[in-house]
Every structure is written in C-alpha cells, then in structure tokens.
PDB file of C-alpha atoms in Angstrom:
ATOM      1  CA  MET A   1      16.328  -7.817 -12.000  1.00  0.00           C
ATOM      2  CA  LYS A   2      18.290  -4.477 -10.589  1.00  0.00           C
ATOM      3  CA  ASN A   3      19.103  -4.440  -6.877  1.00  0.00           C
ATOM      4  CA  LEU A   4      17.156  -7.751  -6.211  1.00  0.00           C
ATOM      5  CA  LYS A   5      18.871  -9.945  -3.997  1.00  0.00           C
ATOM      6  CA  LEU A   6      17.801 -13.737  -3.429  1.00  0.00           C
ATOM      7  CA  LEU A   7      19.597 -15.097  -0.263  1.00  0.00           C
ATOM      8  CA  THR A   8      19.717 -18.605   1.138  1.00  0.00           C
ATOM      9  CA  LEU A   9      19.461 -19.053   4.606  1.00  0.00           C
ATOM     10  CA  PHE A  10      19.931 -22.535   6.006  1.00  0.00           C
ATOM     11  CA  LEU A  11      17.870 -23.401   9.032  1.00  0.00           C
ATOM     12  CA  LEU A  12      18.257 -26.290  11.359  1.00  0.00           C
ATOM     13  CA  LEU A  13      14.928 -28.271  11.655  1.00  0.00           C
ATOM     14  CA  SER A  14      15.505 -28.873  15.238  1.00  0.00           C
ATOM     15  CA  ASN A  15      15.835 -25.194  15.983  1.00  0.00           C
ATOM     16  CA  MET A  16      12.883 -24.058  14.187  1.00  0.00           C
ATOM     17  CA  LYS A  17      10.266 -22.363  16.202  1.00  0.00           C
ATOM     18  CA  GLY A  18       6.401 -21.950  15.459  1.00  0.00           C
ATOM     19  CA  ILE A  19       5.311 -18.641  13.798  1.00  0.00           C
ATOM     20  CA  SER A  20       3.748 -16.350  16.530  1.00  0.00           C
ATOM     21  CA  GLN A  21       1.080 -13.858  15.511  1.00  0.00           C
ATOM     22  CA  VAL A  22       1.796 -10.324  14.466  1.00  0.00           C
ATOM     23  CA  LYS A  23       0.451  -7.779  16.953  1.00  0.00           C
ATOM     24  CA  ASN A  24      -1.032  -4.620  15.296  1.00  0.00           C
ATOM     25  CA  THR A  25       0.094  -1.976  17.987  1.00  0.00           C
ATOM     26  CA  GLY A  26      -2.451   1.147  17.766  1.00  0.00           C
ATOM     27  CA  ILE A  27      -4.909  -0.660  15.951  1.00  0.00           C
ATOM     28  CA  ALA A  28      -8.516  -1.196  16.760  1.00  0.00           C
ATOM     29  CA  THR A  29     -10.803  -3.556  14.850  1.00  0.00           C
ATOM     30  CA  ILE A  30     -14.300  -2.301  14.329  1.00  0.00           C
ATOM     31  CA  LYS A  31     -16.847  -4.533  12.459  1.00  0.00           C
ATOM     32  CA  GLY A  32     -13.969  -5.758  10.084  1.00  0.00           C
ATOM     33  CA  PHE A  33     -12.551  -2.288   9.760  1.00  0.00           C
ATOM     34  CA  GLN A  34      -8.945  -1.732  10.994  1.00  0.00           C
ATOM     35  CA  ALA A  35      -8.838   1.746  12.513  1.00  0.00           C
ATOM     36  CA  ASP A  36      -5.321   3.267  13.326  1.00  0.00           C
ATOM     37  CA  SER A  37      -5.001   5.401  16.077  1.00  0.00           C
ATOM     38  CA  LEU A  38      -1.522   6.475  15.580  1.00  0.00           C
ATOM     39  CA  ASN A  39      -2.140   7.661  11.919  1.00  0.00           C
ATOM     40  CA  LEU A  40       1.723   7.587  11.223  1.00  0.00           C
ATOM     41  CA  SER A  41       2.048   8.794   7.551  1.00  0.00           C
ATOM     42  CA  PRO A  42       5.062   8.631   5.321  1.00  0.00           C
ATOM     43  CA  ASN A  43       3.673  11.421   3.228  1.00  0.00           C
ATOM     44  CA  LYS A  44       3.750  14.386   5.631  1.00  0.00           C
ATOM     45  CA  ASP A  45       6.295  16.258   3.253  1.00  0.00           C
ATOM     46  CA  PHE A  46       4.396  15.824   0.219  1.00  0.00           C
ATOM     47  CA  GLU A  47       1.089  16.829   1.946  1.00  0.00           C
ATOM     48  CA  LYS A  48       2.929  19.875   3.110  1.00  0.00           C
ATOM     49  CA  ARG A  49       3.688  20.676  -0.507  1.00  0.00           C
ATOM     50  CA  ILE A  50       0.145  20.296  -1.685  1.00  0.00           C
ATOM     51  CA  ASN A  51      -1.345  21.786   1.326  1.00  0.00           C
ATOM     52  CA  LEU A  52      -3.298  18.803   2.319  1.00  0.00           C
ATOM     53  CA  ASN A  53      -4.498  17.880   5.776  1.00  0.00           C
ATOM     54  CA  ARG A  54      -3.801  14.719   7.552  1.00  0.00           C
ATOM     55  CA  ILE A  55      -6.273  11.907   6.659  1.00  0.00           C
ATOM     56  CA  LYS A  56      -7.680  11.719  10.100  1.00  0.00           C
ATOM     57  CA  ASP A  57      -8.462  15.475   9.978  1.00  0.00           C
ATOM     58  CA  SER A  58     -10.508  14.879   6.450  1.00  0.00           C
ATOM     59  CA  ARG A  59     -14.084  16.143   6.713  1.00  0.00           C
ATOM     60  CA  ASN A  60     -15.055  13.803   3.746  1.00  0.00           C
ATOM     61  CA  GLU A  61     -17.662  10.926   4.557  1.00  0.00           C
ATOM     62  CA  ILE A  62     -15.181   8.624   2.519  1.00  0.00           C
ATOM     63  CA  GLU A  63     -11.580   9.672   1.409  1.00  0.00           C
ATOM     64  CA  ILE A  64      -9.035   7.155  -0.056  1.00  0.00           C
ATOM     65  CA  ARG A  65      -5.648   8.402  -0.849  1.00  0.00           C
ATOM     66  CA  PHE A  66      -3.268   6.162  -2.944  1.00  0.00           C
ATOM     67  CA  TYR A  67       0.362   7.389  -3.057  1.00  0.00           C
ATOM     68  CA  GLU A  68       2.617   5.800  -5.633  1.00  0.00           C
ATOM     69  CA  ARG A  69       6.160   6.866  -4.976  1.00  0.00           C
ATOM     70  CA  GLU A  70       9.161   6.110  -7.471  1.00  0.00           C
ATOM     71  CA  GLU A  71      12.352   5.361  -5.539  1.00  0.00           C
ATOM     72  CA  ILE A  72      14.796   6.192  -8.258  1.00  0.00           C
ATOM     73  CA  SER A  73      13.433   9.645  -9.253  1.00  0.00           C
ATOM     74  CA  ASN A  74      12.173  10.332  -5.522  1.00  0.00           C
ATOM     75  CA  THR A  75       8.834  11.589  -6.915  1.00  0.00           C
ATOM     76  CA  THR A  76       5.168  10.844  -5.841  1.00  0.00           C
ATOM     77  CA  THR A  77       1.812  10.612  -7.628  1.00  0.00           C
ATOM     78  CA  LEU A  78      -1.259  10.969  -5.600  1.00  0.00           C
ATOM     79  CA  LYS A  79      -4.671   9.706  -6.410  1.00  0.00           C
ATOM     80  CA  ILE A  80      -7.504  10.616  -4.282  1.00  0.00           C
ATOM     81  CA  LEU A  81     -11.094   9.335  -4.355  1.00  0.00           C
ATOM     82  CA  SER A  82     -13.397  11.093  -2.029  1.00  0.00           C
ATOM     83  CA  LYS A  83     -17.295  11.293  -1.214  1.00  0.00           C
ATOM     84  CA  ARG A  84     -18.957  14.337   0.478  1.00  0.00           C
ATOM     85  CA  ARG A  85     -22.624  15.066   0.787  1.00  0.00           C
ATOM     86  CA  ASN A  86     -23.143  11.962  -1.712  1.00  0.00           C
ATOM     87  CA  LYS A  87     -20.841  13.535  -4.221  1.00  0.00           C
ATOM     88  CA  TRP A  88     -17.832  11.692  -5.504  1.00  0.00           C
ATOM     89  CA  THR A  89     -14.751  13.346  -6.845  1.00  0.00           C
ATOM     90  CA  GLY A  90     -11.282  12.096  -8.043  1.00  0.00           C
ATOM     91  CA  THR A  91      -8.160  14.164  -7.928  1.00  0.00           C
ATOM     92  CA  GLN A  92      -4.551  13.461  -9.008  1.00  0.00           C
ATOM     93  CA  TYR A  93      -1.382  15.232  -8.015  1.00  0.00           C
ATOM     94  CA  SER A  94       1.743  14.317 -10.224  1.00  0.00           C
ATOM     95  CA  GLU A  95       5.124  15.367  -9.292  1.00  0.00           C
ATOM     96  CA  SER A  96       8.159  15.731 -11.379  1.00  0.00           C
ATOM     97  CA  ASN A  97      11.560  17.175 -10.591  1.00  0.00           C
ATOM     98  CA  TYR A  98      13.036  18.112 -13.837  1.00  0.00           C
ATOM     99  CA  PRO A  99      14.414  20.715 -14.536  1.00  0.00           C
ATOM    100  CA  LYS A 100      12.730  21.783 -11.255  1.00  0.00           C
ATOM    101  CA  ILE A 101      10.174  20.247  -8.852  1.00  0.00           C
ATOM    102  CA  ASN A 102       6.703  20.676 -10.257  1.00  0.00           C
ATOM    103  CA  ILE A 103       3.352  19.217  -8.891  1.00  0.00           C
ATOM    104  CA  GLN A 104       0.386  19.106 -11.233  1.00  0.00           C
ATOM    105  CA  LYS A 105      -3.322  18.905 -10.183  1.00  0.00           C
ATOM    106  CA  LEU A 106      -5.786  17.028 -12.508  1.00  0.00           C
ATOM    107  CA  PRO A 107      -9.370  15.917 -12.041  1.00  0.00           C
ATOM    108  CA  LEU A 108     -10.207  12.296 -12.267  1.00  0.00           C
ATOM    109  CA  GLU A 109     -13.020  10.314 -13.347  1.00  0.00           C
ATOM    110  CA  ALA A 110     -13.958   6.377 -12.861  1.00  0.00           C
ATOM    111  CA  ALA A 111     -14.388   4.342 -15.809  1.00  0.00           C
ATOM    112  CA  LYS A 112     -17.328   2.309 -14.386  1.00  0.00           C
ATOM    113  CA  GLY A 113     -18.508   5.022 -11.737  1.00  0.00           C
ATOM    114  CA  PHE A 114     -16.953   5.968  -8.211  1.00  0.00           C
ATOM    115  CA  GLU A 115     -19.293   3.830  -6.393  1.00  0.00           C
ATOM    116  CA  GLU A 116     -18.422   0.726  -8.299  1.00  0.00           C
ATOM    117  CA  LEU A 117     -14.806   1.641  -7.883  1.00  0.00           C
ATOM    118  CA  PHE A 118     -15.073   1.900  -4.083  1.00  0.00           C
ATOM    119  CA  GLN A 119     -16.978  -1.480  -3.916  1.00  0.00           C
ATOM    120  CA  SER A 120     -14.263  -3.067  -5.887  1.00  0.00           C
ATOM    121  CA  LEU A 121     -11.685  -1.726  -3.387  1.00  0.00           C
ATOM    122  CA  LEU A 122     -13.674  -3.166  -0.498  1.00  0.00           C
ATOM    123  CA  GLN A 123     -13.832  -6.618  -2.185  1.00  0.00           C
ATOM    124  CA  LYS A 124     -10.134  -6.616  -2.228  1.00  0.00           C
ATOM    125  CA  ASN A 125     -10.132  -6.158   1.609  1.00  0.00           C
ATOM    126  CA  LEU A 126      -9.118  -2.564   1.640  1.00  0.00           C
ATOM    127  CA  THR A 127     -10.269  -2.144   5.238  1.00  0.00           C
ATOM    128  CA  ARG A 128      -8.823  -5.175   6.490  1.00  0.00           C
ATOM    129  CA  LEU A 129      -5.328  -5.078   5.142  1.00  0.00           C
ATOM    130  CA  PRO A 130      -2.238  -4.596   7.327  1.00  0.00           C
ATOM    131  CA  SER A 131       1.094  -3.034   6.225  1.00  0.00           C
ATOM    132  CA  GLN A 132       3.611  -5.267   4.363  1.00  0.00           C
ATOM    133  CA  SER A 133       5.889  -5.039   7.384  1.00  0.00           C
ATOM    134  CA  GLU A 134       3.315  -6.849   9.516  1.00  0.00           C
ATOM    135  CA  LEU A 135       3.289  -9.776   7.080  1.00  0.00           C
ATOM    136  CA  ARG A 136       6.810 -10.732   7.703  1.00  0.00           C
ATOM    137  CA  ALA A 137       6.031 -13.940   9.692  1.00  0.00           C
ATOM    138  CA  LYS A 138       3.690 -15.080   6.768  1.00  0.00           C
ATOM    139  CA  MET A 139       6.501 -14.538   4.021  1.00  0.00           C
ATOM    140  CA  LYS A 140       8.334 -17.671   4.394  1.00  0.00           C
ATOM    141  CA  LYS A 141       9.409 -19.807   1.283  1.00  0.00           C
ATOM    142  CA  TYR A 142      11.617 -22.879   1.419  1.00  0.00           C
ATOM    143  CA  GLY A 143      13.536 -24.805  -1.092  1.00  0.00           C
ATOM    144  CA  SER A 144      15.343 -28.092  -0.916  1.00  0.00           C
ATOM    145  CA  THR A 145      16.137 -29.814   2.328  1.00  0.00           C
ATOM    146  CA  ASP A 146      19.904 -30.392   3.174  1.00  0.00           C
ATOM    147  CA  THR A 147      20.367 -33.712   5.094  1.00  0.00           C
ATOM    148  CA  LYS A 148      22.934 -32.003   7.376  1.00  0.00           C
ATOM    149  CA  ARG A 149      21.567 -28.321   7.829  1.00  0.00           C
ATOM    150  CA  GLY A 150      17.842 -28.795   7.491  1.00  0.00           C
ATOM    151  CA  ARG A 151      15.381 -26.880   5.368  1.00  0.00           C
ATOM    152  CA  ALA A 152      16.764 -23.826   3.188  1.00  0.00           C
ATOM    153  CA  GLU A 153      14.651 -20.564   3.737  1.00  0.00           C
ATOM    154  CA  GLU A 154      14.732 -18.271   0.519  1.00  0.00           C
ATOM    155  CA  LEU A 155      14.412 -14.720   1.440  1.00  0.00           C
ATOM    156  CA  LEU A 156      13.819 -11.851  -1.083  1.00  0.00           C
ATOM    157  CA  PHE A 157      14.881  -8.188  -0.702  1.00  0.00           C
ATOM    158  CA  VAL A 158      14.117  -5.574  -3.101  1.00  0.00           C
ATOM    159  CA  ASN A 159      16.069  -2.304  -2.641  1.00  0.00           C
ATOM    160  CA  ASP A 160      14.497   0.070  -5.195  1.00  0.00           C
ATOM    161  CA  GLY A 161      11.375   0.215  -7.487  1.00  0.00           C
ATOM    162  CA  TYR A 162       8.163   1.606  -6.208  1.00  0.00           C
ATOM    163  CA  SER A 163       6.480   2.009  -2.696  1.00  0.00           C
ATOM    164  CA  TYR A 164       2.939   2.769  -1.836  1.00  0.00           C
ATOM    165  CA  SER A 165       0.633   4.025   0.735  1.00  0.00           C
ATOM    166  CA  LEU A 166      -3.082   3.678   1.154  1.00  0.00           C
ATOM    167  CA  GLU A 167      -4.494   6.367   3.591  1.00  0.00           C
ATOM    168  CA  PHE A 168      -8.356   6.441   4.017  1.00  0.00           C
ATOM    169  CA  ILE A 169     -10.986   7.602   6.133  1.00  0.00           C
ATOM    170  CA  ILE A 170     -14.567   6.123   6.142  1.00  0.00           C
ATOM    171  CA  ASN A 171     -17.026   7.852   8.589  1.00  0.00           C
ATOM    172  CA  GLY A 172     -14.494   9.040  10.880  1.00  0.00           C
ATOM    173  CA  LYS A 173     -12.365   6.012  11.177  1.00  0.00           C
ATOM    174  CA  SER A 174      -8.960   6.055   9.404  1.00  0.00           C
ATOM    175  CA  ASN A 175      -5.885   3.962   8.651  1.00  0.00           C
ATOM    176  CA  ILE A 176      -2.790   4.032   6.818  1.00  0.00           C
ATOM    177  CA  ILE A 177      -1.131   0.951   5.326  1.00  0.00           C
ATOM    178  CA  THR A 178       2.106   0.807   3.339  1.00  0.00           C
ATOM    179  CA  PHE A 179       3.735  -1.897   0.834  1.00  0.00           C
ATOM    180  CA  SER A 180       6.337  -1.978  -1.829  1.00  0.00           C
ATOM    181  CA  ASN A 181       6.834  -3.498  -5.159  1.00  0.00           C
ATOM    182  CA  PRO A 182       3.602  -5.689  -4.717  1.00  0.00           C
ATOM    183  CA  GLU A 183       3.933  -7.876  -7.872  1.00  0.00           C
ATOM    184  CA  ILE A 184       7.465  -9.019  -7.133  1.00  0.00           C
ATOM    185  CA  TYR A 185       6.844 -10.140  -3.516  1.00  0.00           C
ATOM    186  CA  ALA A 186       3.230 -11.702  -4.537  1.00  0.00           C
ATOM    187  CA  ASN A 187       5.020 -13.839  -7.306  1.00  0.00           C
ATOM    188  CA  PHE A 188       7.766 -15.009  -4.816  1.00  0.00           C
ATOM    189  CA  TYR A 189       5.382 -15.508  -1.758  1.00  0.00           C
ATOM    190  CA  SER A 190       2.524 -16.995  -3.664  1.00  0.00           C
ATOM    191  CA  ASP A 191       0.789 -18.126  -0.862  1.00  0.00           C
ATOM    192  CA  VAL A 192       0.537 -15.014   1.063  1.00  0.00           C
ATOM    193  CA  GLN A 193      -3.186 -13.328  -0.049  1.00  0.00           C
ATOM    194  CA  GLU A 194      -2.486  -9.915   1.239  1.00  0.00           C
ATOM    195  CA  LEU A 195       0.318  -9.396  -1.406  1.00  0.00           C
ATOM    196  CA  LYS A 196      -2.132 -10.348  -4.043  1.00  0.00           C
ATOM    197  CA  ASP A 197      -4.692  -7.652  -2.646  1.00  0.00           C
ATOM    198  CA  TYR A 198      -2.077  -5.225  -2.884  1.00  0.00           C
ATOM    199  CA  VAL A 199      -1.559  -5.897  -6.507  1.00  0.00           C
ATOM    200  CA  ALA A 200      -5.334  -5.952  -7.121  1.00  0.00           C
ATOM    201  CA  ILE A 201      -5.771  -2.491  -5.461  1.00  0.00           C
ATOM    202  CA  LYS A 202      -2.750  -0.974  -7.471  1.00  0.00           C
ATOM    203  CA  ASN A 203      -4.327  -2.226 -10.602  1.00  0.00           C
ATOM    204  CA  ILE A 204      -7.675  -0.850  -9.711  1.00  0.00           C
ATOM    205  CA  PHE A 205      -6.433   2.697  -9.113  1.00  0.00           C
ATOM    206  CA  ASN A 206      -4.026   2.568 -12.232  1.00  0.00           C
ATOM    207  CA  SER A 207      -6.746   1.133 -14.633  1.00  0.00           C
ATOM    208  CA  GLU A 208     -10.222   2.553 -13.311  1.00  0.00           C
ATOM    209  CA  LEU A 209      -9.174   6.241 -12.743  1.00  0.00           C
ATOM    210  CA  LYS A 210      -8.467   8.162 -15.715  1.00  0.00           C
ATOM    211  CA  LYS A 211      -7.729  11.827 -16.500  1.00  0.00           C
ATOM    212  CA  LYS A 212     -10.774  13.861 -17.609  1.00  0.00           C
TER     213      LYS A 212
END
C-alpha cells in the first residue's frame, strides 16, 4: 500500500504508563451533543471559492456538510444535507483541477428519504464523535512480547489517500470533526468504535445520496 508505513516501537513494560483521558478543548457537551465553540474549519478556502458561509453562521435548522478531499489531486467534493422550514435539500459541489480549476454544483436526492438518512447518521453517533486526532490514546495495538524489551507497539501512519471533514449545525449548535483514511485505520485498530463510525458515516453519504 502506497506511502503506508508500519513501525514497531518496543516499550519496556516497567516504563509503561496508564492512558489518560483526552480533553476536548472548546467542547461543551449538551445532552449528548458536542458543540464546538471554536469552529476551526479546515475548509475555509473551499468555502470562499463557492461563496459558502461558515457552518456556525448557517440559518438552517439542520445542516450537515461532508467534505471529501483527495490528497493526491488536491481536490474536494462537498455534499450538503440541509433542512429549513421542514424542507430537506441535498447539494453537491465537485471540484476538478484539470485542465483548470472548476467546481460543479448539482442537486442531490436521498434514496430512502432525507429524514431517514439523517436518522441513520445519528445512529452512527454523528453528534458524539470526536476528531481522529483525539483518539490517539485509544489507537493502540501490540504485537508479540520480547522478553528483554517488553511489549511491541505497532504504529500505523498513512501519508496520502483521503481526508474527511464533517461540519454540522443542529438547532443552533455546531461542531466540526476531521478524520482520514477511515477504512485503513479501522481495520488496523479494530477495537476503536469511533473509527468504525467514521467508515459507516462515509458510506452513508456515498451510497445514500445520489445525483438527481
């Protein structure tokens, strides 16, 4: 697999420390909903190109933005699911850069209806998920034990592929989470449920939303 590095780091059992809880700076949990007071979006440049306001400034009752960025081509695809005055709409922005930069806007429809799609996202913990960077303490995998050096921790780094952002606002409370190459990480760190939820959410957007 291109640019995938698997490193083995030997740790002495006597020096191993317990895993501390990850602190979510700027996060306030409201009835299971994580609202980010900082709203640091990695998609500001793309938003400017398509004249899109920040997610925290959206007037929609519900708005979910799913950004898929291909690192090699440096292009972004954005799918938006939004609800305003009890009416759902779906929109896709597809970016290409050959022979020049171009962004195409298309309407989307949900195979089983937008409301059911939204409920599916909630079932996959959309409003409870942290960003992947906050899961480092959980992303641990150990191989065989060396009698002299202790347990061997296997580390996974993926340098290219796809990165993703989920930006959403629900009744005035917004959040932004980011992750990358979820299938690879979920397969390697198979006991981390959040990685599996990333995969499930990505699959929902890619399979349930279709061009009209």
